[in-house]
Amino acid sequence: MSNANVYPPSAEFSAQAYVPSLEAYRALYDKAKENPEEFWGALAREQLHWFEPFDQVFEWNPPFVKWFSGGKTNASYNCLDRHLSTARKNKVAILWEGEPGDQRMISYQELHRLVCRFANVLKARGLQAGDRAIIYMPMVPELPVAMLACARLGITHSVVFGGFSAEALKARIQDLEAQIVITADGGWRRGREIRLKDAVDEALRECPSVRDCIVYKRTGGHVQMQAGRDFWWHELEESASETCPATPLDSEHPLFVLYTSGTTGKPKGILHTTAGYLLQTTMTMKWVFDLKEEDTYWCTADIGWVTGHSYIVYGPLSAGATTLMYEGAPDYPAFDRFWRIVEKYRVNIFYTSPTAIRALLRQGDHWPNQHDLSSLRLLGSVGEPINPAAWEWYHRVIGKGRCPIVDTWWQTETGAILIAPMPGAVPLKPGSGTLPMPGILPEIVDLDGKPVGENKEGFLVIQRPWPSMLRTIWRDPQRYKEQYWGKVSGVYFTGDAARRDSDGYYWILGRVDDVMNVSGHRLSTMEVESALVRHPAVAEAAVVGKPHEITGQAVCCFVTLKKGDYDHEALGKELRQWVAHEIGAFARPEEIRFTEALPKTRSGKIMRRLLREIVTSHTVTGDVTTLEDMGVITKLAAQHDED
Ligand code: WTA
């Protein structure tokens, strides 16, 4: 092994693991590589329920792919009904804790009943397969209930993270032309009510496609109900029957659209379909999380992001897991909330983000040390590169040196984990996602598509389509083509830089495009810039990600103002608030820097690279020959020294 710190799996862990050795991993990997049709075909037949069998494993018409054509299945059926004829029928499916401390334990049978009833509510509102629903809810069990009810009928859902503002919500409803919005009065976060219905009301003023809005009562806060449009969940549900057969749907039926940031100001609607998505999320529950029947599994993500879709809802429920959901903040009422929950519910598998790990690490070891964490057997990390110091802390203080850490690399677009260790098979190196999953052929290349060779930095691409791959961008196949298949000819372009070491391990180095990663949340520089220039005082804005000790990156904005007299301090505050209002609180800039001009090329393009250098190193190196006005750079760099 090329690296000093290597952690091989313990004999004990390997002995019970789903994939117990490096040889077993390699055999699986080689099998998938040599004969993907046979490999995925056999898994799909064995792991999913089919109303009608498929007749083709995949059809690849670059860059469009179809998996399991001709087959009919249903994601909701696979997550619920098929477990009801087994011992899982009384197993807890969703173990939920609200931020105020309330709890619910919902068995597979009970979840099935809730989903059937809500599906009947949707049916009674006239919704049918092919329609679209926006779901804007707090982390309560009714959120997965709404998703699974949609999936049951073939209604394509799009969950919008509850931290997004009315503006961002509106843009998503409009792009999707949704017929219905499913929401709640609010949710709890750090003891405060996040008022969701108010944001929906604001958004719906300009969303003519929406006929109905269903409101789940969570907080009991006062909400406006518009007659004829708004209905209480509990009232509609009262008369709904508990019987609702799942509709047999084509393998390629659109399951959900999830909006994510790209390199422009307009979010992209990433489309995932049914069978391939479900198969790969199910398989990675076993390969990566080594899920066992008796495990209590907890992923701390919000369901508004892809991690919550794949690894709180669809993957775990399809695999028959007990999946824990927590409504609130990790530091509420104190910094030991996560560890308290682990102890209370005897959590075995714990999956979180490097941002959360770094934030909790800073609070000191006494918080986790107050709790019995001995139930933990496996830890996971997702969303951004994990720095070795945070990895070591996670391993030592949380996992007590016993638990493997699976560092999982993937994206909204990939649907499921593509690079991660199989914990019983693959020796770990802190900071590396290690090796690819079966069926995944990554490569590190230059822009001509030539492999760059061992230990060299390049673009991470994936050479073959995989079952849970995005199918297109909602109503924008051209953008899909250009964005993912047009950068390097013939391969999927991830937008990440990476290198591969002499053991074949992948090290992800971060984004190569104008996408920032703040607390593991994707945010495009253009999105923030467009929000800023909508403010009446702003002439121009350029936004870059600035390295941040806890959140990975922080939003840093360079702003030029229109003519006028301004109180810079007050305006800076106002602009930070403005961005939070336009996009969501998580996008609130850390820093606003006012400047007289922005560095531009002769053709007028803002040179973000230089700004990035200023916020990273406070100096500018490299090629500035295309820069229009070198004076601007000198000023921006000097300004920092004055701060
Ligand atoms: C980054 C989240 C390093 C990466 C599932 C990717 C990671 C983007 C890791 C996708 C990891 C995700 N190590 N970087 N383990 N996981 N990333 O769409 O830059 O919200 O392209 O999906 O997060 O973010 P997204």
XYZ file of C-alpha atoms in Angstrom, residues 2-632:
631
model
C 1.299 3.412 -0.941
C 0.073 5.274 2.078
C 1.208 5.135 5.686
C -2.217 5.173 7.345
C -4.064 2.130 6.148
C -6.845 0.488 8.122
C -7.586 -3.064 7.013
C -10.953 -4.513 8.044
C -10.860 -6.514 11.262
C -11.186 -10.273 10.918
C -14.311 -10.016 13.032
C -15.995 -7.510 10.742
C -14.998 -9.367 7.584
C -16.289 -12.671 8.908
C -19.835 -11.367 9.096
C -19.706 -9.011 6.102
C -21.811 -9.212 2.962
C -18.591 -9.047 0.920
C -15.951 -10.609 3.199
C -12.627 -10.155 1.384
C -10.731 -8.196 -1.221
C -10.828 -11.305 -3.432
C -14.617 -11.458 -3.114
C -14.832 -7.754 -4.016
C -12.569 -8.238 -7.036
C -14.552 -11.248 -8.229
C -17.773 -9.232 -8.044
C -16.161 -6.255 -9.752
C -14.676 -8.326 -12.564
C -17.916 -10.164 -13.155
C -19.804 -6.882 -13.538
C -17.131 -5.446 -15.789
C -16.938 -8.446 -18.092
C -20.617 -9.084 -18.440
C -22.752 -6.201 -17.223
C -25.881 -7.593 -18.823
C -25.716 -10.845 -16.986
C -24.591 -9.205 -13.748
C -27.312 -6.553 -13.523
C -29.963 -8.756 -15.082
C -29.524 -11.449 -12.439
C -29.513 -8.900 -9.608
C -32.637 -7.165 -10.896
C -34.543 -10.452 -11.104
C -33.413 -11.527 -7.661
C -33.594 -8.216 -5.741
C -36.746 -6.550 -7.061
C -40.370 -7.515 -7.429
C -41.628 -7.481 -11.010
C -45.253 -7.371 -12.110
C -43.962 -8.203 -15.578
C -40.416 -9.339 -16.381
C -38.101 -7.105 -18.417
C -36.836 -8.289 -21.772
C -33.680 -6.241 -22.137
C -31.145 -5.364 -19.430
C -30.024 -2.090 -20.984
C -30.239 -0.142 -24.212
C -27.507 2.411 -24.678
C -28.087 5.082 -27.311
C -25.459 7.549 -26.136
C -26.064 9.602 -24.144
C -29.491 8.137 -23.403
C -29.948 4.855 -21.601
C -32.845 2.620 -20.659
C -32.578 -0.136 -18.082
C -34.779 -3.208 -17.797
C -37.011 -2.298 -20.742
C -40.348 -4.029 -21.002
C -40.472 -4.732 -17.268
C -43.169 -3.470 -14.961
C -42.497 -2.730 -11.324
C -43.299 -0.163 -8.625
C -40.940 1.488 -6.124
C -43.607 1.794 -3.410
C -44.480 -1.895 -3.775
C -40.810 -2.830 -3.450
C -40.390 -0.659 -0.360
C -43.564 -1.876 1.350
C -45.861 -4.591 0.052
C -43.266 -7.212 -0.594
C -42.139 -7.103 3.035
C -45.652 -7.732 4.340
C -45.591 -11.434 3.555
C -42.397 -11.869 5.602
C -41.309 -11.489 9.216
C -40.645 -7.843 8.423
C -44.329 -6.981 8.528
C -44.095 -5.981 12.181
C -40.538 -4.695 12.002
C -40.056 -0.974 12.526
C -39.646 0.649 9.122
C -39.321 4.265 10.267
C -37.979 5.139 13.676
C -38.574 8.838 14.103
C -37.581 11.457 16.620
C -38.854 15.021 16.444
C -36.667 17.869 17.599
C -38.788 18.513 20.704
C -38.221 14.859 21.664
C -41.479 13.293 20.463
C -41.106 9.867 18.856
C -42.874 7.484 16.530
C -42.153 3.907 15.554
C -43.882 2.904 12.364
C -43.886 -0.733 11.333
C -43.869 -1.869 7.710
C -47.583 -2.733 7.984
C -48.407 0.630 9.471
C -46.343 2.513 6.907
C -48.109 0.586 4.171
C -51.481 1.676 5.576
C -50.397 5.333 5.819
C -49.084 5.284 2.261
C -52.219 3.600 0.859
C -54.479 6.105 2.580
C -52.541 9.076 1.334
C -52.359 7.602 -2.182
C -56.150 7.399 -2.102
C -56.261 11.060 -1.068
C -54.144 11.946 -4.102
C -56.354 9.823 -6.348
C -59.460 11.542 -5.006
C -57.893 14.887 -5.920
C -57.753 13.618 -9.494
C -54.039 12.930 -9.701
C -52.742 10.112 -11.860
C -49.595 8.571 -13.327
C -47.535 11.159 -15.179
C -48.647 14.081 -12.970
C -46.132 15.936 -10.796
C -46.158 16.739 -7.092
C -43.913 19.151 -5.226
C -43.218 18.062 -1.648
C -42.034 20.798 0.733
C -42.064 19.353 4.217
C -40.121 19.101 7.445
C -38.415 15.833 8.418
C -41.538 14.035 9.621
C -42.644 10.503 8.602
C -45.361 12.012 6.409
C -42.612 13.191 4.052
C -41.614 9.629 3.033
C -45.321 8.729 3.176
C -46.019 11.412 0.560
C -43.109 10.233 -1.608
C -44.170 6.599 -1.464
C -47.816 7.488 -2.117
C -46.753 9.358 -5.261
C -44.521 6.476 -6.330
C -47.410 4.070 -5.774
C -49.512 5.841 -8.394
C -46.731 6.900 -10.777
C -46.944 10.576 -9.803
C -43.456 12.020 -10.215
C -42.390 13.781 -7.051
C -39.944 16.551 -6.455
C -38.954 17.172 -2.875
C -37.781 20.724 -2.211
C -35.528 21.087 0.839
C -37.398 22.956 3.587
C -34.476 25.390 3.876
C -35.205 26.815 0.418
C -37.027 30.140 0.266
C -40.345 30.941 -1.431
C -38.451 32.232 -4.486
C -36.479 29.030 -4.935
C -39.615 26.971 -4.336
C -41.523 28.938 -6.951
C -38.847 28.394 -9.596
C -38.991 24.637 -9.000
C -42.798 24.436 -9.071
C -42.853 26.389 -12.304
C -40.149 24.348 -14.004
C -41.883 21.106 -13.060
C -45.384 22.449 -13.826
C -46.615 20.593 -10.784
C -50.329 20.049 -10.250
C -50.075 19.750 -6.478
C -47.968 20.950 -3.551
C -47.752 18.824 -0.422
C -46.516 20.765 2.592
C -46.924 21.343 6.331
C -47.631 24.297 8.555
C -43.989 24.169 9.621
C -41.254 22.171 11.290
C -38.924 22.567 14.274
C -35.324 23.699 13.978
C -33.264 24.803 16.983
C -36.461 25.315 18.923
C -37.919 27.671 16.340
C -40.736 27.048 13.929
C -39.677 27.035 10.275
C -42.841 28.279 8.632
C -43.301 26.359 5.418
C -46.887 27.125 4.501
C -46.190 30.880 4.441
C -43.471 30.285 1.858
C -45.839 28.108 -0.175
C -48.472 30.864 -0.150
C -45.930 33.342 -1.444
C -44.725 30.966 -4.152
C -48.205 29.957 -5.304
C -49.104 33.504 -6.275
C -47.253 32.833 -9.507
C -47.761 29.108 -10.085
C -50.821 28.654 -12.289
C -50.244 24.906 -12.748
C -50.977 24.130 -9.082
C -54.592 23.160 -8.397
C -54.300 21.813 -4.855
C -52.201 22.223 -1.781
C -52.324 19.625 0.997
C -51.110 20.743 4.409
C -49.885 18.393 7.125
C -50.264 19.763 10.648
C -46.932 19.482 12.440
C -46.389 22.530 14.632
C -49.956 23.767 15.103
C -48.860 27.291 14.139
C -51.422 29.547 12.517
C -51.679 29.229 8.731
C -53.858 30.788 6.072
C -55.942 28.223 4.222
C -57.210 29.350 0.835
C -60.677 27.912 0.230
C -60.859 25.579 -2.761
C -57.067 25.245 -2.981
C -55.751 24.313 0.459
C -56.773 21.187 2.364
C -55.671 19.697 5.671
C -53.971 16.322 5.312
C -55.822 14.900 8.329
C -59.220 15.968 7.054
C -58.786 14.486 3.592
C -57.346 11.308 5.066
C -60.262 10.692 7.394
C -62.455 9.084 4.782
C -59.652 7.519 2.709
C -59.551 3.751 2.358
C -56.527 1.710 3.455
C -56.555 -0.313 0.271
C -54.697 1.003 -2.721
C -52.933 -1.426 -5.045
C -49.602 -0.229 -6.448
C -49.777 0.621 -10.145
C -47.510 -1.554 -12.309
C -45.218 1.005 -13.977
C -42.616 0.798 -16.720
C -39.055 0.350 -15.483
C -38.272 3.757 -16.943
C -41.267 5.552 -15.407
C -40.077 8.894 -13.916
C -39.861 8.363 -10.157
C -38.609 11.769 -9.133
C -36.996 14.993 -10.199
C -34.537 16.565 -7.810
C -33.242 20.045 -8.492
C -29.567 20.652 -8.017
C -27.153 23.446 -8.742
C -25.278 23.497 -11.990
C -22.939 26.008 -13.492
C -25.648 28.469 -14.462
C -28.101 30.424 -12.336
C -30.906 28.002 -13.207
C -31.105 24.801 -11.138
C -31.227 21.551 -13.069
C -34.083 19.083 -12.612
C -32.261 15.767 -12.360
C -34.586 12.987 -13.505
C -34.433 9.512 -11.978
C -36.585 6.626 -13.096
C -37.856 3.547 -11.327
C -36.192 0.142 -11.646
C -32.509 0.981 -12.152
C -32.548 3.577 -9.386
C -34.173 1.205 -6.966
C -31.860 -1.667 -7.809
C -28.671 0.268 -7.276
C -29.790 2.001 -4.076
C -30.837 -1.418 -2.744
C -27.539 -3.082 -3.674
C -25.393 -0.349 -2.145
C -27.263 -0.750 1.156
C -25.730 -4.219 1.231
C -22.383 -3.641 -0.453
C -21.481 -0.404 1.342
C -23.566 -0.360 4.521
C -23.384 -4.111 4.966
C -26.989 -3.953 6.123
C -28.181 -6.810 8.314
C -31.755 -7.666 9.276
C -31.275 -6.580 12.889
C -29.514 -3.270 12.188
C -30.821 0.119 13.213
C -29.598 2.382 10.485
C -29.385 6.168 10.663
C -28.579 8.607 7.886
C -28.616 12.177 9.227
C -29.208 13.885 5.869
C -32.329 15.854 5.030
C -34.682 14.122 2.618
C -34.643 17.329 0.575
C -31.238 16.252 -0.761
C -30.398 13.161 -2.773
C -28.753 11.447 0.193
C -32.095 11.437 1.978
C -33.930 10.103 -1.086
C -31.542 7.225 -1.680
C -30.353 6.432 1.845
C -33.210 7.344 4.185
C -36.135 6.355 1.995
C -35.742 4.209 -1.117
C -32.561 2.204 -0.435
C -33.236 1.309 3.206
C -36.952 0.577 2.788
C -36.429 -1.501 -0.335
C -33.777 -3.458 1.586
C -36.195 -3.901 4.525
C -34.176 -1.836 7.016
C -35.202 0.077 10.117
C -34.379 3.618 9.031
C -34.097 6.342 11.643
C -35.236 9.871 10.871
C -34.491 12.903 13.032
C -36.294 16.180 12.505
C -33.963 18.800 13.888
C -30.503 20.237 14.340
C -27.450 18.258 15.562
C -26.671 20.855 18.227
C -30.110 21.181 19.768
C -30.659 21.426 22.677
C -26.935 20.599 23.094
C -23.955 19.300 21.119
C -24.643 15.705 22.093
C -27.999 15.328 20.350
C -26.627 12.878 17.744
C -24.866 10.774 20.366
C -27.929 10.848 22.585
C -29.989 9.437 19.709
C -27.357 6.777 18.915
C -27.415 5.640 22.533
C -31.181 5.774 22.936
C -32.054 3.733 19.851
C -28.909 1.555 19.831
C -27.967 2.735 16.338
C -25.669 0.303 14.502
C -24.931 2.136 11.258
C -24.438 5.896 11.290
C -24.061 7.962 8.099
C -23.352 11.701 8.211
C -21.392 14.522 6.549
C -17.843 15.775 7.128
C -19.318 19.189 7.995
C -21.291 17.701 10.875
C -18.246 15.719 12.017
C -16.010 18.812 12.011
C -18.595 20.929 13.812
C -19.065 18.312 16.541
C -15.352 17.580 16.810
C -14.726 21.217 17.707
C -17.038 20.979 20.705
C -14.780 18.450 22.387
C -14.730 14.750 23.179
C -16.740 15.078 26.386
C -19.995 15.303 24.399
C -19.738 11.857 22.754
C -17.924 10.445 25.776
C -21.005 10.986 27.939
C -22.854 8.381 25.883
C -22.714 4.673 25.306
C -21.896 4.365 21.619
C -21.086 0.673 21.754
C -23.972 -0.278 19.452
C -22.216 1.365 16.490
C -20.570 -1.044 14.074
C -20.184 0.995 10.899
C -19.766 4.710 10.150
C -20.270 6.569 6.887
C -19.400 9.921 5.369
C -20.835 11.738 2.348
C -21.073 15.037 0.549
C -17.546 16.386 0.423
C -13.988 15.218 0.904
C -13.316 14.300 4.528
C -10.018 15.653 5.801
C -7.808 13.049 7.500
C -7.976 14.817 10.907
C -11.773 14.651 10.974
C -11.612 11.041 9.730
C -9.256 10.034 12.527
C -11.470 11.695 15.146
C -14.598 10.031 13.773
C -12.797 6.693 13.808
C -11.279 7.024 17.278
C -13.805 8.991 19.320
C -17.086 7.905 17.739
C -16.158 4.463 16.406
C -13.742 3.668 19.288
C -11.329 2.342 16.681
C -13.696 -0.579 16.016
C -15.919 0.697 13.224
C -14.932 0.899 9.573
C -15.704 4.262 7.936
C -17.233 4.163 4.487
C -16.372 7.368 2.642
C -18.977 7.365 -0.109
C -18.542 9.351 -3.297
C -21.560 10.026 -5.463
C -23.815 12.798 -6.753
C -27.452 13.746 -7.220
C -26.934 12.651 -10.810
C -25.493 9.235 -10.009
C -28.502 8.296 -7.832
C -26.489 5.843 -5.753
C -22.989 5.499 -4.309
C -20.406 4.859 -7.060
C -17.085 4.900 -5.208
C -16.783 3.604 -1.632
C -15.170 0.792 0.290
C -16.990 -2.451 0.895
C -16.226 -2.407 4.612
C -15.462 -6.088 5.114
C -13.236 -6.239 2.064
C -11.353 -3.029 1.372
C -8.562 -1.565 3.554
C -9.345 2.087 4.313
C -7.177 5.138 3.758
C -8.449 8.282 5.498
C -9.623 10.783 2.895
C -10.047 8.324 0.036
C -13.324 6.918 -1.280
C -11.179 3.884 -2.147
C -12.539 1.648 -4.932
C -15.453 1.693 -7.372
C -18.657 -0.291 -6.942
C -19.289 -3.249 -9.248
C -20.372 -2.065 -12.699
C -18.716 1.340 -12.285
C -15.764 2.135 -14.537
C -14.176 5.423 -13.449
C -11.164 6.985 -15.119
C -9.079 10.097 -14.507
C -8.538 11.961 -17.749
C -7.515 15.248 -19.322
C -9.920 17.253 -21.473
C -9.040 15.135 -24.527
C -10.156 12.062 -22.656
C -6.623 10.687 -22.257
C -5.962 8.933 -18.935
C -3.516 11.047 -16.947
C -1.792 8.163 -15.173
C -1.072 7.213 -11.615
C -1.156 9.901 -8.935
C -1.850 12.654 -11.440
C -4.707 15.056 -10.996
C -7.387 15.037 -13.693
C -11.114 14.967 -14.365
C -13.093 12.125 -12.890
C -15.272 10.517 -15.560
C -17.378 7.352 -15.655
C -17.033 5.243 -18.751
C -20.224 3.225 -18.870
C -23.841 3.916 -17.971
C -25.080 2.406 -14.705
C -28.639 1.577 -13.565
C -29.228 4.544 -11.227
C -27.769 7.130 -13.588
C -29.811 10.270 -14.225
C -31.765 9.887 -17.450
C -31.906 13.527 -18.478
C -32.471 17.031 -17.165
C -36.192 17.694 -16.873
C -37.366 19.203 -20.169
C -33.815 20.025 -21.185
C -32.159 17.039 -22.904
C -29.778 19.382 -24.716
C -28.348 20.651 -21.437
C -28.062 17.056 -20.238
C -26.072 16.152 -23.335
C -23.726 19.106 -23.117
C -23.260 19.126 -19.388
C -22.538 15.469 -18.809
C -21.541 13.929 -22.127
C -20.185 16.865 -24.086
C -17.166 17.888 -22.013
C -15.094 14.791 -22.638
C -16.330 12.823 -25.602
C -18.172 9.567 -24.889
C -17.926 9.497 -21.109
C -19.932 10.858 -18.171
C -18.288 14.019 -16.826
C -18.639 14.269 -13.043
C -17.392 17.841 -12.590
C -14.956 16.613 -9.931
C -11.189 16.570 -10.003
C -9.526 13.450 -8.632
C -6.431 11.310 -8.686
C -5.865 7.569 -8.478
C -2.984 6.192 -6.467
C -0.849 3.125 -7.120
C -3.347 0.891 -5.304
C -6.122 2.087 -7.591
C -7.700 4.178 -4.814
C -9.614 7.318 -5.771
C -8.981 10.639 -4.047
C -11.598 13.274 -4.790
C -10.131 16.764 -4.882
C -13.280 18.879 -5.339
C -15.287 20.532 -8.079
C -13.718 21.819 -11.268
C -16.694 23.961 -12.221
C -18.430 26.924 -10.653
C -20.224 24.803 -8.108
C -19.533 25.457 -4.430
C -19.976 22.915 -1.698
C -21.157 24.580 1.508
C -21.786 22.158 4.380
C -22.136 19.448 1.755
C -24.878 21.429 -0.012
C -24.361 22.165 -3.642
C -24.706 25.775 -4.644
C -23.701 27.422 -7.894
C -21.793 30.681 -7.916
C -24.129 31.847 -10.687
C -27.217 31.224 -8.584
C -25.901 33.517 -5.852
C -24.739 36.072 -8.397
C -28.165 36.184 -10.062
C -29.758 36.665 -6.647
C -27.392 39.551 -5.839
C -27.927 41.438 -9.075
C -31.672 41.347 -8.504
C -31.052 43.737 -5.581
C -31.608 47.363 -6.683
C -28.256 48.629 -5.345
C -26.092 45.989 -7.006
C -24.476 46.583 -10.385
C -22.392 43.433 -10.683
C -21.471 40.498 -8.551
C -18.942 37.699 -8.632
C -19.123 34.850 -6.185
C -16.526 32.297 -5.183
C -16.207 29.563 -2.610
C -13.732 30.353 0.153
C -12.122 27.575 2.195
C -13.858 27.238 5.547
C -12.760 25.185 8.520
C -16.162 23.717 9.279
C -18.442 24.044 6.288
C -15.728 23.121 3.755
C -16.461 26.203 1.719
C -18.185 29.486 2.514
C -19.855 31.884 0.093
C -17.755 34.964 -0.603
C -19.194 37.732 -2.802
C -17.479 40.559 -4.640
C -19.996 43.279 -5.378
C -19.930 46.512 -7.342
C -22.668 49.019 -6.627
C -24.765 51.361 -8.728
C -24.113 55.061 -8.264
C -25.198 56.381 -4.906
C -24.293 56.810 -1.277
C -24.285 53.652 0.739
C -23.629 52.618 4.276
C -21.467 49.625 3.437
C -21.933 47.858 6.711
C -25.715 48.061 6.630
C -25.845 47.156 2.966
C -23.558 44.185 3.512
C -25.967 42.857 6.123
C -28.914 43.545 3.873
C -27.346 41.689 0.949
C -26.566 38.651 3.051
C -30.197 38.600 4.153
C -31.311 39.183 0.568
C -29.506 36.071 -0.672
C -31.003 34.044 2.187
C -34.415 35.267 1.118
C -33.853 34.609 -2.582
C -32.367 31.125 -2.208
C -32.489 29.925 1.386
C -30.731 30.456 4.686
C -28.044 27.880 3.922
C -26.872 30.055 1.018
C -26.356 33.176 3.180
C -22.946 34.601 2.203
C -20.262 34.636 4.831
C -18.701 37.701 3.328
C -19.658 40.598 1.045
C -16.763 42.631 -0.322
C -17.528 45.886 -2.065
C -15.220 46.817 -4.879
C -15.087 49.454 -7.586
C -14.642 46.954 -10.377
C -14.336 43.231 -10.985
C -11.381 41.644 -12.748
C -12.413 40.781 -16.274
C -10.921 39.374 -19.410
C -10.823 41.533 -22.486
C -13.938 39.796 -23.714
C -15.712 40.850 -20.530
C -15.771 37.539 -18.642
C -15.322 37.779 -14.896
C -12.126 36.003 -13.881
C -13.384 34.021 -10.924
C -10.134 32.109 -10.775
C -8.356 35.257 -9.646
C -10.987 36.022 -7.048
C -10.704 32.472 -5.800
C -6.963 32.983 -5.426
C -7.522 36.205 -3.534
C -9.812 34.574 -0.984
C -7.623 31.485 -0.700
C -4.105 32.853 -0.646
C -4.563 36.639 -0.720
C -2.216 36.847 -3.687
C -2.561 36.357 -7.385
C -0.301 34.191 -9.427
C -0.545 32.543 -12.816
C -1.701 33.917 -16.076
C -3.218 37.375 -15.972
C -2.464 38.312 -19.549
C -6.131 38.366 -20.479
C -6.997 40.612 -17.597
C -8.433 43.940 -18.615
C -7.429 46.018 -15.652
C -4.651 44.761 -13.446
C -5.299 47.656 -11.069
C -8.528 46.008 -9.981
